[in-house]
Amino acid sequence: MNKTILVIDDNLTVCLMLKSWLVKKGFSVDTASHAEEAKEKVRESPYDMILSDIMMPDTDGFAFLKWVKKYDPDILVIMMTGFADIDSAVEAMKNGAVDYISKPIDPEKLFNKIDEAFLKLEISNRNNPAKNDYITPPDEDYKQLFRQLNNTAENNTHLLILGDRGTGKFSAVKYIYEKGINGSKPLVCLDANDIVSKKSNKSQIKEGELKLKEKFENAKGGLFYVREIDQLNNFLQDDLLKIITRQSRDEEFTQVILSSEKKPEDLQKILIPKLYNLIIEDCVILPSLKGRAQQIIFFATHFLRFANFTLNKEITEIDPVIQKQLVEYDWPGNIQELKNIIIKAALLTEESVIKADLIDDLFNYEKSKDESQKPIKGSIQSLRKEYYEKEKICQALELAKGNKTMAASILNIDRKTLYNKIKLYNVKV
């Protein structure tokens, strides 16, 4: 994946020199000459790393470093300085920098430090037991599901994923992508609602066809995921059928995964027969959460570990009263709703136990939120999509207290997609 780096130095020559070096190494690079300009860029773009001078005209680099780690702790920061002394290095590391390099900068030394920083992050994520991966609860339905997902990943075949809201369709796609043979190639996602409605005119249909083909080309050799295929009109269904059937294993093959919340019998009435008959042959149905006591507690424990890690908490227990409510609740939002409740519980808990007195805050909040979504969900086609998405993003950011990693997890999107939508909808963070 192409990494993005922001270089901050009040010396334009240094900025251009570093940018030239880094671009040749395959990085996407932006530059800034002072802290305020850099902050504006950080607000707009999800940088993977920042190279920042310690000496700035409008503030010192340590103050900027503290701001970055508060605004988006996932950004790696390497500090640069013209005077190499151990005190500056120690101060930088105390404030959250991953490394330190002195000027004049040796390019090979810089590249090594950048590679080491990204490698350490990758190892940390891989070894973190609370990492928010697709996990396997002790249940035969889930074991069978994972056998199917593993088979799809190993054989690089197409797949249709069906499941109710919040059952983990996108998580299953990410699992296949990470386990599959195309991990170095792109994962491109397309929401059918984003390209065209079923009542579109000819020009809108043409635009939708171009968008579908463009997205598929962007995924060349990797994985192309189309969400909510039941929203595609017949013209786009036909285009999708051609995309799937005209591929050859002799060329750069692109795996296609489709998903829908519809049941097979309902989907059959919506899709054109050739497309339905083709994709229903390789289909998995994700289990709903309601009534699965053992699985509910398993997922709750996992999400608590994830919340502890992300929010720097040390919560060890969930009160039995809360556990009982977790088991008895209907879970219309399934795993995603359970995750949101556990995250909110962790945010509201300052001690080591999620206490029973939170029960009204947690479940009344989720019930009222679900009830408020019912008219929205029923009439989503009549609303402007951006209003709906903006509301969901604001809710997630509020729930996560501005933590973008957590907000992205709540929304089940990646951090870069969240940044893009914050910028698109002008969401104030």
CSV table of C-alpha atoms in Angstrom, one decimal:
chain,number,residue,atom,x,y,z
A,1,MET,CA,0.0,0.0,0.0
A,2,ASN,CA,1.3,3.5,-0.9
A,3,LYS,CA,2.4,5.3,2.3
A,4,THR,CA,1.9,9.0,2.7
A,5,ILE,CA,4.4,11.2,4.4
A,6,LEU,CA,4.3,14.9,5.4
A,7,VAL,CA,7.6,16.8,5.6
A,8,ILE,CA,7.7,19.9,7.8
A,9,ASP,CA,10.7,22.3,7.6
A,10,ASP,CA,10.9,26.1,7.3
A,11,ASN,CA,13.8,25.6,4.8
A,12,LEU,CA,12.1,25.1,1.4
A,13,THR,CA,15.3,23.5,0.0
A,14,VAL,CA,15.2,20.8,2.7
A,15,CYS,CA,11.5,20.1,2.0
A,16,LEU,CA,12.1,19.7,-1.7
A,17,MET,CA,15.2,17.6,-1.2
A,18,LEU,CA,13.4,15.2,1.2
A,19,LYS,CA,10.4,15.1,-1.1
A,20,SER,CA,12.5,14.2,-4.1
A,21,TRP,CA,14.2,11.3,-2.2
A,22,LEU,CA,11.0,9.9,-0.8
A,23,VAL,CA,9.0,10.1,-4.0
A,24,LYS,CA,11.7,8.1,-5.7
A,25,LYS,CA,11.2,5.4,-3.1
A,26,GLY,CA,7.5,5.2,-3.9
A,27,PHE,CA,6.0,7.4,-1.1
A,28,SER,CA,3.3,10.0,-1.6
A,29,VAL,CA,4.8,13.2,-0.1
A,30,ASP,CA,3.4,16.6,1.0
A,31,THR,CA,5.4,19.5,2.5
A,32,ALA,CA,4.7,22.3,5.0
A,33,SER,CA,6.9,25.2,6.1
A,34,HIS,CA,5.3,25.9,9.5
A,35,ALA,CA,3.1,24.2,12.2
A,36,GLU,CA,-0.2,25.8,11.4
A,37,GLU,CA,0.1,24.8,7.7
A,38,ALA,CA,1.0,21.3,8.8
A,39,LYS,CA,-1.9,21.1,11.2
A,40,GLU,CA,-4.3,22.0,8.4
A,41,LYS,CA,-2.8,19.3,6.2
A,42,VAL,CA,-3.1,16.7,9.0
A,43,ARG,CA,-6.7,17.6,9.5
A,44,GLU,CA,-7.4,16.9,5.8
A,45,SER,CA,-5.3,13.9,5.1
A,46,PRO,CA,-4.5,10.6,6.9
A,47,TYR,CA,-0.7,10.6,6.8
A,48,ASP,CA,1.1,7.5,7.7
A,49,MET,CA,4.2,9.4,8.9
A,50,ILE,CA,5.5,12.9,9.6
A,51,LEU,CA,9.1,14.1,9.3
A,52,SER,CA,9.2,17.2,11.4
A,53,ASP,CA,11.9,19.7,12.2
A,54,ILE,CA,12.3,20.4,15.9
A,55,MET,CA,12.9,24.1,15.3
A,56,MET,CA,9.9,25.9,13.7
A,57,PRO,CA,9.2,29.6,13.2
A,58,ASP,CA,5.8,29.6,14.9
A,59,THR,CA,6.2,26.9,17.6
A,60,ASP,CA,8.7,24.2,18.7
A,61,GLY,CA,8.5,20.7,17.2
A,62,PHE,CA,7.7,19.1,20.6
A,63,ALA,CA,4.5,21.1,20.9
A,64,PHE,CA,3.5,20.1,17.4
A,65,LEU,CA,4.4,16.5,18.2
A,66,LYS,CA,2.1,16.5,21.2
A,67,TRP,CA,-0.7,18.0,19.1
A,68,VAL,CA,-0.3,15.3,16.4
A,69,LYS,CA,-0.3,12.4,19.0
A,70,LYS,CA,-3.5,13.9,20.5
A,71,TYR,CA,-5.2,14.5,17.1
A,72,ASP,CA,-4.3,11.2,15.4
A,73,PRO,CA,-2.1,8.9,17.5
A,74,ASP,CA,-1.8,6.5,14.6
A,75,ILE,CA,0.6,8.8,12.7
A,76,LEU,CA,4.2,7.9,13.1
A,77,VAL,CA,6.5,10.9,13.7
A,78,ILE,CA,10.3,11.1,13.1
A,79,MET,CA,11.9,14.3,14.5
A,80,MET,CA,14.7,16.2,12.6
A,81,THR,CA,17.1,18.6,14.1
A,82,GLY,CA,20.2,20.6,13.2
A,83,PHE,CA,21.9,19.9,16.5
A,84,ALA,CA,22.4,16.3,17.5
A,85,ASP,CA,22.1,16.0,21.3
A,86,ILE,CA,20.8,13.2,23.5
A,87,ASP,CA,18.4,15.5,25.4
A,88,SER,CA,16.5,16.3,22.2
A,89,ALA,CA,16.3,12.7,21.3
A,90,VAL,CA,15.0,11.7,24.7
A,91,GLU,CA,12.4,14.5,24.8
A,92,ALA,CA,11.2,13.6,21.3
A,93,MET,CA,10.7,9.9,22.3
A,94,LYS,CA,8.9,10.9,25.5
A,95,ASN,CA,6.4,12.9,23.5
A,96,GLY,CA,5.6,10.1,21.2
A,97,ALA,CA,8.2,10.2,18.3
A,98,VAL,CA,9.2,6.8,16.9
A,99,ASP,CA,12.7,8.0,16.1
A,100,TYR,CA,15.1,10.9,15.7
A,101,ILE,CA,17.5,11.9,13.0
A,102,SER,CA,20.1,14.7,12.9
A,103,LYS,CA,20.9,17.1,10.1
A,104,PRO,CA,22.5,17.1,7.6
A,105,ILE,CA,20.4,14.1,6.8
A,106,ASP,CA,21.9,11.0,5.2
A,107,PRO,CA,19.3,9.6,2.8
A,108,GLU,CA,20.2,5.9,3.4
A,109,LYS,CA,20.0,6.4,7.2
A,110,LEU,CA,16.6,8.1,6.8
A,111,PHE,CA,15.2,5.3,4.6
A,112,ASN,CA,16.4,2.8,7.2
A,113,LYS,CA,14.7,4.6,10.0
A,114,ILE,CA,11.4,4.9,8.0
A,115,ASP,CA,11.5,1.2,7.1
A,116,GLU,CA,12.2,0.3,10.7
A,117,ALA,CA,9.3,2.4,12.0
A,118,PHE,CA,6.8,0.9,9.6
A,119,LEU,CA,8.1,-2.6,10.3
A,120,LYS,CA,7.8,-2.2,14.1
A,121,LEU,CA,4.2,-0.9,13.6
A,122,GLU,CA,3.4,-3.9,11.4
A,123,ILE,CA,4.9,-6.4,13.9
A,124,SER,CA,3.1,-4.6,16.8
A,125,ASN,CA,-0.3,-4.8,15.0
A,126,ARG,CA,0.3,-8.5,14.0
A,127,ASN,CA,1.3,-9.5,17.6
A,128,ASN,CA,-1.4,-7.5,19.3
A,129,PRO,CA,-4.0,-9.9,20.7
A,130,ALA,CA,-6.6,-7.2,20.7
A,131,LYS,CA,-6.3,-6.4,17.1
A,132,ASN,CA,-9.7,-5.9,15.6
A,133,ASP,CA,-9.5,-8.8,13.1
A,134,TYR,CA,-12.2,-11.2,12.0
A,135,ILE,CA,-12.2,-13.7,14.9
A,136,THR,CA,-13.6,-17.2,15.2
A,137,PRO,CA,-16.0,-17.9,18.1
A,138,PRO,CA,-16.6,-21.5,19.4
A,139,ASP,CA,-19.5,-22.4,17.3
A,140,GLU,CA,-19.9,-24.9,14.4
A,141,ASP,CA,-21.7,-22.3,12.2
A,142,TYR,CA,-18.7,-20.0,12.4
A,143,LYS,CA,-16.2,-22.8,12.0
A,144,GLN,CA,-18.0,-23.8,8.8
A,145,LEU,CA,-18.0,-20.2,7.7
A,146,PHE,CA,-14.3,-19.9,8.1
A,147,ARG,CA,-13.7,-23.1,6.1
A,148,GLN,CA,-15.6,-21.4,3.3
A,149,LEU,CA,-13.8,-18.1,3.6
A,150,ASN,CA,-10.4,-19.9,3.7
A,151,ASN,CA,-11.3,-21.9,0.7
A,152,THR,CA,-12.2,-18.7,-1.2
A,153,ALA,CA,-8.9,-17.0,-0.2
A,154,GLU,CA,-6.7,-20.0,-1.1
A,155,ASN,CA,-8.4,-20.6,-4.5
A,156,ASN,CA,-8.8,-17.0,-5.4
A,157,THR,CA,-12.5,-17.5,-6.4
A,158,HIS,CA,-15.4,-15.2,-6.5
A,159,LEU,CA,-17.9,-15.1,-3.7
A,160,LEU,CA,-21.4,-13.9,-2.7
A,161,ILE,CA,-21.7,-12.9,1.0
A,162,LEU,CA,-25.2,-12.6,2.5
A,163,GLY,CA,-26.1,-11.4,6.0
A,164,ASP,CA,-28.2,-9.1,8.1
A,165,ARG,CA,-27.0,-5.6,9.0
A,166,GLY,CA,-23.9,-5.7,11.2
A,167,THR,CA,-23.0,-9.4,10.8
A,168,GLY,CA,-19.5,-8.6,9.5
A,169,LYS,CA,-19.7,-8.7,5.7
A,170,PHE,CA,-16.9,-6.2,5.2
A,171,SER,CA,-14.8,-7.9,7.9
A,172,ALA,CA,-15.2,-11.2,5.9
A,173,VAL,CA,-14.0,-9.4,2.8
A,174,LYS,CA,-10.9,-8.1,4.6
A,175,TYR,CA,-10.2,-11.5,6.0
A,176,ILE,CA,-10.3,-13.1,2.5
A,177,TYR,CA,-8.1,-10.3,1.2
A,178,GLU,CA,-5.5,-10.6,3.9
A,179,LYS,CA,-5.4,-14.4,3.7
A,180,GLY,CA,-5.5,-14.5,-0.1
A,181,ILE,CA,-2.8,-14.5,-2.7
A,182,ASN,CA,-3.4,-10.9,-3.9
A,183,GLY,CA,-2.3,-9.1,-0.7
A,184,SER,CA,0.1,-6.9,-2.6
A,185,LYS,CA,-2.6,-5.8,-5.0
A,186,PRO,CA,-5.4,-3.3,-4.3
A,187,LEU,CA,-8.6,-3.9,-2.4
A,188,VAL,CA,-11.2,-1.7,-4.0
A,189,CYS,CA,-14.7,-1.3,-2.5
A,190,LEU,CA,-17.8,0.0,-4.3
A,191,ASP,CA,-21.1,0.8,-2.7
A,192,ALA,CA,-23.9,0.2,-5.2
A,193,ASN,CA,-25.8,3.1,-3.8
A,194,ASP,CA,-23.0,5.4,-4.7
A,195,ILE,CA,-23.0,5.0,-8.5
A,196,VAL,CA,-26.7,5.0,-9.6
A,197,SER,CA,-30.2,4.5,-8.5
A,198,LYS,CA,-32.7,2.1,-10.1
A,199,LYS,CA,-34.7,5.0,-11.5
A,200,SER,CA,-31.7,6.8,-13.2
A,201,ASN,CA,-31.9,8.4,-16.6
A,202,LYS,CA,-29.7,7.4,-19.5
A,203,SER,CA,-26.9,9.8,-18.7
A,204,GLN,CA,-26.8,8.7,-15.1
A,205,ILE,CA,-26.8,5.0,-16.2
A,206,LYS,CA,-23.9,5.7,-18.4
A,207,GLU,CA,-22.0,7.5,-15.6
A,208,GLY,CA,-22.7,4.5,-13.4
A,209,GLU,CA,-21.4,2.1,-16.0
A,210,LEU,CA,-18.2,4.1,-16.3
A,211,LYS,CA,-17.8,4.2,-12.5
A,212,LEU,CA,-18.2,0.5,-12.2
A,213,LYS,CA,-15.6,-0.2,-14.9
A,214,GLU,CA,-13.2,2.4,-13.4
A,215,LYS,CA,-13.4,0.8,-10.0
A,216,PHE,CA,-12.8,-2.6,-11.4
A,217,GLU,CA,-9.8,-1.4,-13.3
A,218,ASN,CA,-8.4,0.1,-10.1
A,219,ALA,CA,-8.7,-3.3,-8.5
A,220,LYS,CA,-6.8,-5.1,-11.3
A,221,GLY,CA,-5.1,-8.2,-10.0
A,222,GLY,CA,-6.5,-7.7,-6.5
A,223,LEU,CA,-9.9,-7.8,-5.0
A,224,PHE,CA,-13.0,-5.9,-6.1
A,225,TYR,CA,-15.8,-5.7,-3.5
A,226,VAL,CA,-19.3,-4.6,-4.5
A,227,ARG,CA,-21.6,-3.9,-1.6
A,228,GLU,CA,-25.4,-4.1,-1.7
A,229,ILE,CA,-25.6,-5.5,-5.2
A,230,ASP,CA,-29.4,-5.6,-4.9
A,231,GLN,CA,-29.3,-1.8,-5.5
A,232,LEU,CA,-27.8,-2.2,-9.0
A,233,ASN,CA,-30.2,-1.7,-11.9
A,234,ASN,CA,-30.4,-4.2,-14.7
A,235,PHE,CA,-27.9,-2.4,-16.9
A,236,LEU,CA,-25.3,-2.5,-14.2
A,237,GLN,CA,-26.1,-6.0,-13.2
A,238,ASP,CA,-25.4,-7.0,-16.8
A,239,ASP,CA,-22.1,-5.0,-16.7
A,240,LEU,CA,-21.1,-6.8,-13.5
A,241,LEU,CA,-22.0,-10.2,-15.1
A,242,LYS,CA,-19.6,-9.4,-18.0
A,243,ILE,CA,-16.9,-8.4,-15.6
A,244,ILE,CA,-17.1,-11.7,-13.8
A,245,THR,CA,-17.5,-14.0,-16.8
A,246,ARG,CA,-15.0,-12.4,-19.2
A,247,GLN,CA,-12.0,-12.7,-17.0
A,248,SER,CA,-9.3,-15.2,-17.9
A,249,ARG,CA,-6.9,-16.9,-15.4
A,250,ASP,CA,-4.2,-16.4,-18.0
A,251,GLU,CA,-4.3,-12.6,-17.5
A,252,GLU,CA,-4.1,-10.5,-14.3
A,253,PHE,CA,-7.1,-12.0,-12.5
A,254,THR,CA,-9.2,-9.9,-10.2
A,255,GLN,CA,-11.2,-11.6,-7.4
A,256,VAL,CA,-14.8,-10.3,-7.2
A,257,ILE,CA,-16.8,-10.5,-3.9
A,258,LEU,CA,-20.4,-9.3,-3.8
A,259,SER,CA,-22.6,-8.7,-0.7
A,260,SER,CA,-26.3,-8.0,0.2
A,261,GLU,CA,-28.5,-8.0,3.2
A,262,LYS,CA,-31.2,-9.8,1.2
A,263,LYS,CA,-32.1,-13.4,1.6
A,264,PRO,CA,-31.4,-15.7,-1.4
A,265,GLU,CA,-35.1,-16.0,-2.3
A,266,ASP,CA,-35.5,-12.2,-2.3
A,267,LEU,CA,-32.3,-11.6,-4.2
A,268,GLN,CA,-33.5,-14.0,-6.9
A,269,LYS,CA,-36.4,-11.7,-7.6
A,270,ILE,CA,-34.2,-8.7,-7.9
A,271,LEU,CA,-31.2,-9.9,-9.9
A,272,ILE,CA,-31.2,-10.8,-13.6
A,273,PRO,CA,-31.3,-14.6,-13.8
A,274,LYS,CA,-27.8,-15.2,-15.4
A,275,LEU,CA,-26.1,-13.1,-12.6
A,276,TYR,CA,-28.1,-14.7,-9.8
A,277,ASN,CA,-27.5,-18.3,-11.1
A,278,LEU,CA,-23.8,-17.6,-11.4
A,279,ILE,CA,-23.1,-16.1,-8.0
A,280,ILE,CA,-25.5,-18.2,-5.9
A,281,GLU,CA,-23.2,-21.2,-6.6
A,282,ASP,CA,-20.5,-19.8,-4.3
A,283,CYS,CA,-22.4,-18.2,-1.5
A,284,VAL,CA,-21.9,-17.8,2.3
A,285,ILE,CA,-24.6,-16.6,4.8
A,286,LEU,CA,-23.3,-14.9,7.9
A,287,PRO,CA,-25.0,-15.9,11.2
A,288,SER,CA,-27.1,-13.4,13.1
A,289,LEU,CA,-26.1,-12.8,16.7
A,290,LYS,CA,-29.5,-13.1,18.5
A,291,GLY,CA,-29.8,-15.9,20.9
A,292,ARG,CA,-26.2,-17.0,20.7
A,293,ALA,CA,-25.1,-16.6,24.3
A,294,GLN,CA,-21.7,-18.1,24.1
A,295,GLN,CA,-20.8,-16.2,20.9
A,296,ILE,CA,-22.1,-12.9,22.4
A,297,ILE,CA,-19.9,-13.2,25.5
A,298,PHE,CA,-17.0,-14.3,23.2
A,299,PHE,CA,-17.3,-11.2,21.0
A,300,ALA,CA,-17.9,-8.9,24.0
A,301,THR,CA,-14.6,-10.1,25.6
A,302,HIS,CA,-12.7,-9.6,22.3
A,303,PHE,CA,-14.1,-6.1,21.8
A,304,LEU,CA,-13.2,-5.2,25.4
A,305,ARG,CA,-9.6,-6.1,24.7
A,306,PHE,CA,-9.7,-4.0,21.6
A,307,ALA,CA,-11.2,-1.0,23.5
A,308,ASN,CA,-8.6,-1.4,26.2
A,309,PHE,CA,-5.8,-1.3,23.7
A,310,THR,CA,-7.1,1.5,21.6
A,311,LEU,CA,-8.3,3.7,24.6
A,312,ASN,CA,-5.4,2.8,26.9
A,313,LYS,CA,-7.8,1.3,29.5
A,314,GLU,CA,-7.4,-1.6,31.9
A,315,ILE,CA,-10.9,-2.9,32.2
A,316,THR,CA,-10.9,-6.6,33.3
A,317,GLU,CA,-14.5,-7.5,33.9
A,318,ILE,CA,-18.1,-6.9,32.8
A,319,ASP,CA,-20.6,-7.0,35.6
A,320,PRO,CA,-22.9,-10.1,35.5
A,321,VAL,CA,-26.0,-7.8,35.2
A,322,ILE,CA,-24.6,-6.3,32.0
A,323,GLN,CA,-23.6,-9.8,30.7
A,324,LYS,CA,-27.1,-11.0,31.2
A,325,GLN,CA,-28.5,-8.1,29.3
A,326,LEU,CA,-26.0,-8.7,26.5
A,327,VAL,CA,-27.3,-12.3,26.2
A,328,GLU,CA,-31.0,-11.4,26.3
A,329,TYR,CA,-30.9,-8.4,23.9
A,330,ASP,CA,-32.2,-8.9,20.4
A,331,TRP,CA,-29.2,-7.4,18.6
A,332,PRO,CA,-30.8,-6.0,15.4
A,333,GLY,CA,-27.4,-4.5,14.5
A,334,ASN,CA,-25.6,-7.8,15.3
A,335,ILE,CA,-21.8,-7.8,15.8
A,336,GLN,CA,-21.4,-4.2,14.8
A,337,GLU,CA,-24.0,-3.1,17.4
A,338,LEU,CA,-22.3,-5.2,20.1
A,339,LYS,CA,-19.0,-3.7,19.3
A,340,ASN,CA,-20.4,-0.2,19.6
A,341,ILE,CA,-22.0,-1.0,23.0
A,342,ILE,CA,-18.7,-2.4,24.4
A,343,ILE,CA,-16.8,0.6,23.1
A,344,LYS,CA,-19.2,3.0,24.7
A,345,ALA,CA,-19.1,1.0,28.0
A,346,ALA,CA,-15.3,1.3,28.0
A,347,LEU,CA,-15.4,5.0,27.3
A,348,LEU,CA,-17.8,5.5,30.2
A,349,THR,CA,-15.8,3.3,32.6
A,350,GLU,CA,-12.9,4.7,34.6
A,351,GLU,CA,-12.3,1.7,36.9
A,352,SER,CA,-11.5,-1.9,36.1
A,353,VAL,CA,-15.1,-3.2,35.9
A,354,ILE,CA,-18.0,-2.2,33.6
A,355,LYS,CA,-20.6,-1.7,36.2
A,356,ALA,CA,-24.4,-2.5,36.2
A,357,ASP,CA,-25.3,1.2,36.6
A,358,LEU,CA,-24.4,1.8,33.0
A,359,ILE,CA,-27.2,-0.5,31.7
A,360,ASP,CA,-29.6,2.3,30.9
A,361,ASP,CA,-27.0,4.4,29.2
A,362,LEU,CA,-25.9,1.5,27.0
A,363,PHE,CA,-29.1,-0.2,26.0
A,364,ASN,CA,-31.5,2.7,26.0
A,365,TYR,CA,-29.0,4.5,23.8
A,366,GLU,CA,-28.7,1.6,21.4
A,367,LYS,CA,-32.5,1.0,21.3
A,368,SER,CA,-33.3,4.6,20.7
A,369,LYS,CA,-30.6,4.8,18.1
A,370,ASP,CA,-32.0,1.7,16.3
A,371,GLU,CA,-35.6,3.1,16.5
A,372,SER,CA,-34.4,6.4,15.0
A,373,GLN,CA,-32.7,4.5,12.2
A,374,LYS,CA,-35.8,2.6,11.2
A,375,PRO,CA,-37.5,5.4,9.2
A,376,ILE,CA,-34.1,6.4,7.8
A,377,LYS,CA,-33.5,2.8,6.6
A,378,GLY,CA,-36.9,2.4,5.2
A,379,SER,CA,-36.7,5.6,3.1
A,380,ILE,CA,-33.0,5.8,2.5
A,381,GLN,CA,-33.5,6.2,-1.2
A,382,SER,CA,-35.6,9.3,-0.7
A,383,LEU,CA,-32.9,11.0,1.4
A,384,ARG,CA,-29.7,12.6,0.3
A,385,LYS,CA,-27.0,10.1,1.1
A,386,GLU,CA,-24.5,12.6,2.2
A,387,TYR,CA,-26.8,13.7,5.1
A,388,TYR,CA,-27.2,10.2,6.3
A,389,GLU,CA,-23.5,9.4,6.1
A,390,LYS,CA,-22.5,12.7,7.8
A,391,GLU,CA,-24.9,12.0,10.7
A,392,LYS,CA,-23.3,8.5,11.1
A,393,ILE,CA,-19.8,9.9,11.1
A,394,CYS,CA,-20.7,12.6,13.6
A,395,GLN,CA,-22.3,10.0,15.9
A,396,ALA,CA,-19.2,7.7,15.6
A,397,LEU,CA,-16.8,10.6,16.4
A,398,GLU,CA,-18.9,11.7,19.3
A,399,LEU,CA,-19.0,8.1,20.6
A,400,ALA,CA,-15.2,7.7,20.2
A,401,LYS,CA,-14.6,11.2,21.7
A,402,GLY,CA,-12.7,12.2,18.6
A,403,ASN,CA,-10.5,9.1,18.4
A,404,LYS,CA,-10.4,8.5,14.6
A,405,THR,CA,-9.1,4.9,14.8
A,406,MET,CA,-12.0,4.1,17.1
A,407,ALA,CA,-14.5,6.0,15.0
A,408,ALA,CA,-13.4,4.2,11.9
A,409,SER,CA,-13.8,0.9,13.7
A,410,ILE,CA,-17.3,1.8,14.8
A,411,LEU,CA,-18.2,2.7,11.2
A,412,ASN,CA,-16.4,-0.4,9.9
A,413,ILE,CA,-14.3,1.5,7.5
A,414,ASP,CA,-10.6,2.2,7.3
A,415,ARG,CA,-9.0,5.3,8.7
A,416,LYS,CA,-8.2,6.8,5.3
A,417,THR,CA,-11.8,6.4,4.2
A,418,LEU,CA,-13.0,8.2,7.4
A,419,TYR,CA,-10.6,11.1,6.6
A,420,ASN,CA,-11.9,11.4,3.1
A,421,LYS,CA,-15.5,11.4,4.3
A,422,ILE,CA,-14.8,14.0,7.0
A,423,LYS,CA,-13.3,16.2,4.4
A,424,LEU,CA,-16.1,15.5,1.9
A,425,TYR,CA,-18.9,16.4,4.3
A,426,ASN,CA,-17.0,19.1,6.1
A,427,VAL,CA,-17.4,17.4,9.5
A,428,LYS,CA,-16.0,19.5,12.3
A,429,VAL,CA,-13.8,17.3,14.6
